[in-house]
Amino acid sequence: MIFRTLSLLRSLQGAHHTAQDARARIQQACDYRWLKGQLAHGMIGAREARLNDGTPAVSVVLPFVATPERRRGGRWPEDPAEREDCFVEGTHACRAAGAPGYRTLESLSQGLAQGGMAILKDAARFQYLIEREALRLTWRRLESLAPDLARQLGRHLTTRDSERHGLFLLEIRLPAAASDVALNGDWLDRCLDRYRRILPKPAG
């Protein structure tokens, strides 16, 4: 186990990453895998959104009941009106929604399970979402939801927990048209890879 862990770290370090970078890449890959697993429960939000670089996008919304355990993951105000004005972005948005945060040994174990190249690829996809400020978590009372979103949420609105605690909505803005969206992990890979390839490479 230790030998395989060191081999994994060396393979990532060989790609010009330090040991600390390697652990961060593994966490990013795990976060991306978590997003892929949640995507099937998502629904279309804004059909004409944009990324921070102006790229046309569509938003996919993932709903989660805002249980007290989830709310303890951040400093959410007690007053509902104030809480609706708050949001969390990036990696913190995933963590607040319930994505697991791995400690060092756990992250290395995850890395061993996924393999070095798979880690780098999924971490790059997640990094693209971070750089484009494409991940945002908000809290909403059921009565505050837009009618179209409320209609799509359907079954999530019928539970006592959602009525009592409200919903966390994790929005993912993706460079695609609403008509092209397929809520599964393979489509997410293709969507991000296509747009990452057409971006200009950083100088140097």
PDB file of C-alpha atoms in Angstrom:
ATOM      1  CA  MET A   1       0.000   0.000   0.000  1.00  0.00           C
ATOM      2  CA  ILE A   2       2.736   2.461   0.975  1.00  0.00           C
ATOM      3  CA  PHE A   3       4.785   1.542  -2.100  1.00  0.00           C
ATOM      4  CA  ARG A   4       1.811   2.088  -4.408  1.00  0.00           C
ATOM      5  CA  THR A   5       1.071   5.410  -2.707  1.00  0.00           C
ATOM      6  CA  LEU A   6       4.628   6.615  -3.234  1.00  0.00           C
ATOM      7  CA  SER A   7       4.533   5.451  -6.853  1.00  0.00           C
ATOM      8  CA  LEU A   8       1.367   7.453  -7.431  1.00  0.00           C
ATOM      9  CA  LEU A   9       2.904  10.563  -5.908  1.00  0.00           C
ATOM     10  CA  ARG A  10       6.025  10.153  -8.024  1.00  0.00           C
ATOM     11  CA  SER A  11       3.925   9.828 -11.178  1.00  0.00           C
ATOM     12  CA  LEU A  12       2.094  13.050 -10.371  1.00  0.00           C
ATOM     13  CA  GLN A  13       5.286  14.811  -9.339  1.00  0.00           C
ATOM     14  CA  GLY A  14       6.759  13.744 -12.652  1.00  0.00           C
ATOM     15  CA  ALA A  15       4.036  15.857 -14.233  1.00  0.00           C
ATOM     16  CA  HIS A  16       5.587  18.876 -12.445  1.00  0.00           C
ATOM     17  CA  HIS A  17       3.480  18.704  -9.291  1.00  0.00           C
ATOM     18  CA  THR A  18       4.756  18.740  -5.713  1.00  0.00           C
ATOM     19  CA  ALA A  19       3.410  16.268  -3.165  1.00  0.00           C
ATOM     20  CA  GLN A  20       1.050  18.956  -1.856  1.00  0.00           C
ATOM     21  CA  ASP A  21      -0.115  19.689  -5.401  1.00  0.00           C
ATOM     22  CA  ALA A  22      -0.684  15.982  -5.936  1.00  0.00           C
ATOM     23  CA  ARG A  23      -2.976  15.772  -2.925  1.00  0.00           C
ATOM     24  CA  ALA A  24      -4.862  18.847  -4.142  1.00  0.00           C
ATOM     25  CA  ARG A  25      -5.266  17.296  -7.602  1.00  0.00           C
ATOM     26  CA  ILE A  26      -6.643  14.118  -6.064  1.00  0.00           C
ATOM     27  CA  GLN A  27      -9.176  16.153  -4.071  1.00  0.00           C
ATOM     28  CA  GLN A  28     -10.202  18.037  -7.222  1.00  0.00           C
ATOM     29  CA  ALA A  29     -10.633  14.764  -9.081  1.00  0.00           C
ATOM     30  CA  CYS A  30     -12.758  13.398  -6.237  1.00  0.00           C
ATOM     31  CA  ASP A  31     -14.895  16.551  -6.241  1.00  0.00           C
ATOM     32  CA  TYR A  32     -15.395  16.205  -9.980  1.00  0.00           C
ATOM     33  CA  ARG A  33     -16.366  12.544  -9.634  1.00  0.00           C
ATOM     34  CA  TRP A  34     -18.847  13.573  -6.944  1.00  0.00           C
ATOM     35  CA  LEU A  35     -20.369  16.176  -9.285  1.00  0.00           C
ATOM     36  CA  LYS A  36     -20.716  13.578 -12.029  1.00  0.00           C
ATOM     37  CA  GLY A  37     -22.501  11.265  -9.640  1.00  0.00           C
ATOM     38  CA  GLN A  38     -24.968  13.986  -8.656  1.00  0.00           C
ATOM     39  CA  LEU A  39     -25.696  15.193 -12.188  1.00  0.00           C
ATOM     40  CA  ALA A  40     -28.491  12.699 -12.840  1.00  0.00           C
ATOM     41  CA  HIS A  41     -30.515  14.423 -10.090  1.00  0.00           C
ATOM     42  CA  GLY A  42     -30.093  17.845 -11.688  1.00  0.00           C
ATOM     43  CA  MET A  43     -32.404  20.029 -13.730  1.00  0.00           C
ATOM     44  CA  ILE A  44     -32.085  22.941 -16.122  1.00  0.00           C
ATOM     45  CA  GLY A  45     -31.882  26.363 -14.454  1.00  0.00           C
ATOM     46  CA  ALA A  46     -31.058  29.451 -16.513  1.00  0.00           C
ATOM     47  CA  ARG A  47     -31.062  28.613 -20.210  1.00  0.00           C
ATOM     48  CA  GLU A  48     -29.122  31.718 -21.237  1.00  0.00           C
ATOM     49  CA  ALA A  49     -26.322  32.106 -18.703  1.00  0.00           C
ATOM     50  CA  ARG A  50     -22.665  33.020 -19.229  1.00  0.00           C
ATOM     51  CA  LEU A  51     -19.326  32.021 -17.801  1.00  0.00           C
ATOM     52  CA  ASN A  52     -16.993  34.684 -16.422  1.00  0.00           C
ATOM     53  CA  ASP A  53     -15.173  34.928 -19.769  1.00  0.00           C
ATOM     54  CA  GLY A  54     -18.405  35.639 -21.648  1.00  0.00           C
ATOM     55  CA  THR A  55     -18.890  32.118 -23.014  1.00  0.00           C
ATOM     56  CA  PRO A  56     -22.614  31.329 -23.481  1.00  0.00           C
ATOM     57  CA  ALA A  57     -23.700  28.710 -20.986  1.00  0.00           C
ATOM     58  CA  VAL A  58     -26.612  26.873 -19.465  1.00  0.00           C
ATOM     59  CA  SER A  59     -26.987  26.310 -15.743  1.00  0.00           C
ATOM     60  CA  VAL A  60     -27.731  22.924 -14.247  1.00  0.00           C
ATOM     61  CA  VAL A  61     -29.155  23.010 -10.721  1.00  0.00           C
ATOM     62  CA  LEU A  62     -28.590  20.241  -8.174  1.00  0.00           C
ATOM     63  CA  PRO A  63     -31.003  20.379  -5.195  1.00  0.00           C
ATOM     64  CA  PHE A  64     -30.129  19.269  -1.666  1.00  0.00           C
ATOM     65  CA  VAL A  65     -32.243  19.515   1.456  1.00  0.00           C
ATOM     66  CA  ALA A  66     -30.547  22.124   3.658  1.00  0.00           C
ATOM     67  CA  THR A  67     -30.386  19.978   6.774  1.00  0.00           C
ATOM     68  CA  PRO A  68     -28.828  21.415   9.953  1.00  0.00           C
ATOM     69  CA  GLU A  69     -25.803  19.183   9.314  1.00  0.00           C
ATOM     70  CA  ARG A  70     -25.247  20.742   5.890  1.00  0.00           C
ATOM     71  CA  ARG A  71     -25.805  24.255   7.193  1.00  0.00           C
ATOM     72  CA  ARG A  72     -23.165  23.698   9.838  1.00  0.00           C
ATOM     73  CA  GLY A  73     -20.668  23.504   6.983  1.00  0.00           C
ATOM     74  CA  GLY A  74     -20.830  27.300   6.593  1.00  0.00           C
ATOM     75  CA  ARG A  75     -21.768  30.505   8.363  1.00  0.00           C
ATOM     76  CA  TRP A  76     -25.338  30.767   7.140  1.00  0.00           C
ATOM     77  CA  PRO A  77     -27.381  33.528   8.833  1.00  0.00           C
ATOM     78  CA  GLU A  78     -30.297  32.472  11.013  1.00  0.00           C
ATOM     79  CA  ASP A  79     -32.647  34.963   9.371  1.00  0.00           C
ATOM     80  CA  PRO A  80     -34.127  33.366   6.206  1.00  0.00           C
ATOM     81  CA  ALA A  81     -34.134  36.613   4.219  1.00  0.00           C
ATOM     82  CA  GLU A  82     -30.462  37.214   4.992  1.00  0.00           C
ATOM     83  CA  ARG A  83     -29.633  33.589   4.228  1.00  0.00           C
ATOM     84  CA  GLU A  84     -31.137  33.893   0.745  1.00  0.00           C
ATOM     85  CA  ASP A  85     -28.754  36.770   0.024  1.00  0.00           C
ATOM     86  CA  CYS A  86     -25.697  34.592   0.732  1.00  0.00           C
ATOM     87  CA  PHE A  87     -23.866  32.181  -1.538  1.00  0.00           C
ATOM     88  CA  VAL A  88     -20.794  29.950  -1.580  1.00  0.00           C
ATOM     89  CA  GLU A  89     -18.633  29.396  -4.654  1.00  0.00           C
ATOM     90  CA  GLY A  90     -16.120  26.943  -6.054  1.00  0.00           C
ATOM     91  CA  THR A  91     -14.815  24.021  -4.038  1.00  0.00           C
ATOM     92  CA  HIS A  92     -16.543  25.364  -0.928  1.00  0.00           C
ATOM     93  CA  ALA A  93     -19.885  25.119  -2.729  1.00  0.00           C
ATOM     94  CA  CYS A  94     -19.369  21.401  -3.321  1.00  0.00           C
ATOM     95  CA  ARG A  95     -18.275  20.857   0.259  1.00  0.00           C
ATOM     96  CA  ALA A  96     -21.309  22.713   1.644  1.00  0.00           C
ATOM     97  CA  ALA A  97     -23.579  20.609  -0.565  1.00  0.00           C
ATOM     98  CA  GLY A  98     -22.135  17.409   0.876  1.00  0.00           C
ATOM     99  CA  ALA A  99     -19.085  16.459  -1.203  1.00  0.00           C
ATOM    100  CA  PRO A 100     -16.597  14.613   1.037  1.00  0.00           C
ATOM    101  CA  GLY A 101     -13.339  16.327   1.916  1.00  0.00           C
ATOM    102  CA  TYR A 102     -10.540  13.782   2.102  1.00  0.00           C
ATOM    103  CA  ARG A 103      -7.661  13.908   4.526  1.00  0.00           C
ATOM    104  CA  THR A 104      -4.184  13.130   3.228  1.00  0.00           C
ATOM    105  CA  LEU A 105      -4.214   9.339   3.516  1.00  0.00           C
ATOM    106  CA  GLU A 106      -7.817   9.116   2.372  1.00  0.00           C
ATOM    107  CA  SER A 107      -7.074  11.244  -0.678  1.00  0.00           C
ATOM    108  CA  LEU A 108      -4.112   9.048  -1.544  1.00  0.00           C
ATOM    109  CA  SER A 109      -6.311   5.972  -1.256  1.00  0.00           C
ATOM    110  CA  GLN A 110      -8.793   7.606  -3.612  1.00  0.00           C
ATOM    111  CA  GLY A 111      -5.935   8.365  -5.963  1.00  0.00           C
ATOM    112  CA  LEU A 112      -4.830   4.753  -5.954  1.00  0.00           C
ATOM    113  CA  ALA A 113      -8.353   3.658  -6.799  1.00  0.00           C
ATOM    114  CA  GLN A 114      -8.633   6.069  -9.736  1.00  0.00           C
ATOM    115  CA  GLY A 115      -5.134   5.977 -11.229  1.00  0.00           C
ATOM    116  CA  GLY A 116      -2.710   8.817 -11.956  1.00  0.00           C
ATOM    117  CA  MET A 117      -3.819   9.834 -15.459  1.00  0.00           C
ATOM    118  CA  ALA A 118      -7.504   9.713 -14.552  1.00  0.00           C
ATOM    119  CA  ILE A 119      -6.775  12.001 -11.598  1.00  0.00           C
ATOM    120  CA  LEU A 120      -5.037  14.598 -13.742  1.00  0.00           C
ATOM    121  CA  LYS A 121      -7.803  14.576 -16.348  1.00  0.00           C
ATOM    122  CA  ASP A 122     -10.664  14.911 -13.869  1.00  0.00           C
ATOM    123  CA  ALA A 123      -8.760  17.494 -11.813  1.00  0.00           C
ATOM    124  CA  ALA A 124      -8.257  19.591 -14.965  1.00  0.00           C
ATOM    125  CA  ARG A 125     -11.986  19.445 -15.699  1.00  0.00           C
ATOM    126  CA  PHE A 126     -12.803  20.570 -12.170  1.00  0.00           C
ATOM    127  CA  GLN A 127     -10.165  23.315 -12.345  1.00  0.00           C
ATOM    128  CA  TYR A 128     -11.861  24.630 -15.484  1.00  0.00           C
ATOM    129  CA  LEU A 129     -15.110  24.987 -13.531  1.00  0.00           C
ATOM    130  CA  ILE A 130     -13.274  26.794 -10.735  1.00  0.00           C
ATOM    131  CA  GLU A 131     -11.484  29.179 -13.107  1.00  0.00           C
ATOM    132  CA  ARG A 132     -14.741  30.002 -14.892  1.00  0.00           C
ATOM    133  CA  GLU A 133     -16.504  30.612 -11.545  1.00  0.00           C
ATOM    134  CA  ALA A 134     -19.070  28.051 -12.648  1.00  0.00           C
ATOM    135  CA  LEU A 135     -20.024  26.620  -9.239  1.00  0.00           C
ATOM    136  CA  ARG A 136     -22.302  28.454  -6.812  1.00  0.00           C
ATOM    137  CA  LEU A 137     -24.434  27.264  -3.885  1.00  0.00           C
ATOM    138  CA  THR A 138     -27.431  29.239  -2.616  1.00  0.00           C
ATOM    139  CA  TRP A 139     -30.175  28.597  -0.070  1.00  0.00           C
ATOM    140  CA  ARG A 140     -33.842  29.062  -0.940  1.00  0.00           C
ATOM    141  CA  ARG A 141     -37.180  28.813   0.782  1.00  0.00           C
ATOM    142  CA  LEU A 142     -39.637  26.810  -1.290  1.00  0.00           C
ATOM    143  CA  GLU A 143     -41.881  29.825  -1.828  1.00  0.00           C
ATOM    144  CA  SER A 144     -38.924  31.797  -3.219  1.00  0.00           C
ATOM    145  CA  LEU A 145     -38.214  29.395  -6.083  1.00  0.00           C
ATOM    146  CA  ALA A 146     -38.835  30.492  -9.655  1.00  0.00           C
ATOM    147  CA  PRO A 147     -41.965  28.754 -11.043  1.00  0.00           C
ATOM    148  CA  ASP A 148     -40.088  26.823 -13.750  1.00  0.00           C
ATOM    149  CA  LEU A 149     -37.514  25.547 -11.277  1.00  0.00           C
ATOM    150  CA  ALA A 150     -40.187  24.688  -8.714  1.00  0.00           C
ATOM    151  CA  ARG A 151     -42.030  22.668 -11.349  1.00  0.00           C
ATOM    152  CA  GLN A 152     -38.888  20.713 -12.218  1.00  0.00           C
ATOM    153  CA  LEU A 153     -37.991  20.125  -8.579  1.00  0.00           C
ATOM    154  CA  GLY A 154     -41.306  18.356  -8.054  1.00  0.00           C
ATOM    155  CA  ARG A 155     -40.634  15.531  -5.606  1.00  0.00           C
ATOM    156  CA  HIS A 156     -38.024  17.542  -3.700  1.00  0.00           C
ATOM    157  CA  LEU A 157     -40.758  19.989  -2.700  1.00  0.00           C
ATOM    158  CA  THR A 158     -43.061  17.393  -1.191  1.00  0.00           C
ATOM    159  CA  THR A 159     -40.886  16.337   1.742  1.00  0.00           C
ATOM    160  CA  ARG A 160     -41.283  17.661   5.256  1.00  0.00           C
ATOM    161  CA  ASP A 161     -37.542  18.194   5.530  1.00  0.00           C
ATOM    162  CA  SER A 162     -37.432  20.505   2.504  1.00  0.00           C
ATOM    163  CA  GLU A 163     -40.396  22.475   3.825  1.00  0.00           C
ATOM    164  CA  ARG A 164     -38.784  22.783   7.245  1.00  0.00           C
ATOM    165  CA  HIS A 165     -35.173  23.428   6.258  1.00  0.00           C
ATOM    166  CA  GLY A 166     -35.350  24.821   2.726  1.00  0.00           C
ATOM    167  CA  LEU A 167     -33.118  23.757  -0.153  1.00  0.00           C
ATOM    168  CA  PHE A 168     -29.508  24.220  -1.087  1.00  0.00           C
ATOM    169  CA  LEU A 169     -29.230  24.741  -4.842  1.00  0.00           C
ATOM    170  CA  LEU A 170     -25.849  23.985  -6.373  1.00  0.00           C
ATOM    171  CA  GLU A 171     -25.662  25.720  -9.748  1.00  0.00           C
ATOM    172  CA  ILE A 172     -23.172  24.508 -12.349  1.00  0.00           C
ATOM    173  CA  ARG A 173     -22.758  26.764 -15.367  1.00  0.00           C
ATOM    174  CA  LEU A 174     -21.692  24.762 -18.388  1.00  0.00           C
ATOM    175  CA  PRO A 175     -20.633  25.886 -21.886  1.00  0.00           C
ATOM    176  CA  ALA A 176     -23.529  24.325 -23.769  1.00  0.00           C
ATOM    177  CA  ALA A 177     -26.976  25.039 -25.160  1.00  0.00           C
ATOM    178  CA  ALA A 178     -29.986  23.843 -23.168  1.00  0.00           C
ATOM    179  CA  SER A 179     -31.022  21.634 -26.087  1.00  0.00           C
ATOM    180  CA  ASP A 180     -27.681  19.803 -25.903  1.00  0.00           C
ATOM    181  CA  VAL A 181     -27.779  18.985 -22.190  1.00  0.00           C
ATOM    182  CA  ALA A 182     -27.752  15.334 -21.145  1.00  0.00           C
ATOM    183  CA  LEU A 183     -27.657  14.922 -17.387  1.00  0.00           C
ATOM    184  CA  ASN A 184     -25.013  12.228 -17.115  1.00  0.00           C
ATOM    185  CA  GLY A 185     -21.298  12.056 -16.423  1.00  0.00           C
ATOM    186  CA  ASP A 186     -20.196  11.107 -19.937  1.00  0.00           C
ATOM    187  CA  TRP A 187     -21.887  14.182 -21.373  1.00  0.00           C
ATOM    188  CA  LEU A 188     -20.259  16.382 -18.720  1.00  0.00           C
ATOM    189  CA  ASP A 189     -16.825  15.052 -19.695  1.00  0.00           C
ATOM    190  CA  ARG A 190     -17.444  15.738 -23.385  1.00  0.00           C
ATOM    191  CA  CYS A 191     -18.907  19.182 -22.724  1.00  0.00           C
ATOM    192  CA  LEU A 192     -15.954  20.392 -20.671  1.00  0.00           C
ATOM    193  CA  ASP A 193     -13.278  18.746 -22.811  1.00  0.00           C
ATOM    194  CA  ARG A 194     -14.649  20.317 -25.980  1.00  0.00           C
ATOM    195  CA  TYR A 195     -14.476  23.847 -24.598  1.00  0.00           C
ATOM    196  CA  ARG A 196     -11.199  23.344 -22.772  1.00  0.00           C
ATOM    197  CA  ARG A 197      -9.575  22.357 -26.063  1.00  0.00           C
ATOM    198  CA  ILE A 198     -10.613  25.555 -27.843  1.00  0.00           C
ATOM    199  CA  LEU A 199      -9.330  27.845 -25.086  1.00  0.00           C
ATOM    200  CA  PRO A 200      -5.990  29.574 -25.793  1.00  0.00           C
ATOM    201  CA  LYS A 201      -3.114  28.008 -23.900  1.00  0.00           C
ATOM    202  CA  PRO A 202      -1.415  30.149 -21.219  1.00  0.00           C
ATOM    203  CA  ALA A 203       1.748  31.901 -22.383  1.00  0.00           C
ATOM    204  CA  GLY A 204       4.974  30.159 -21.456  1.00  0.00           C
TER     205      GLY A 204
END
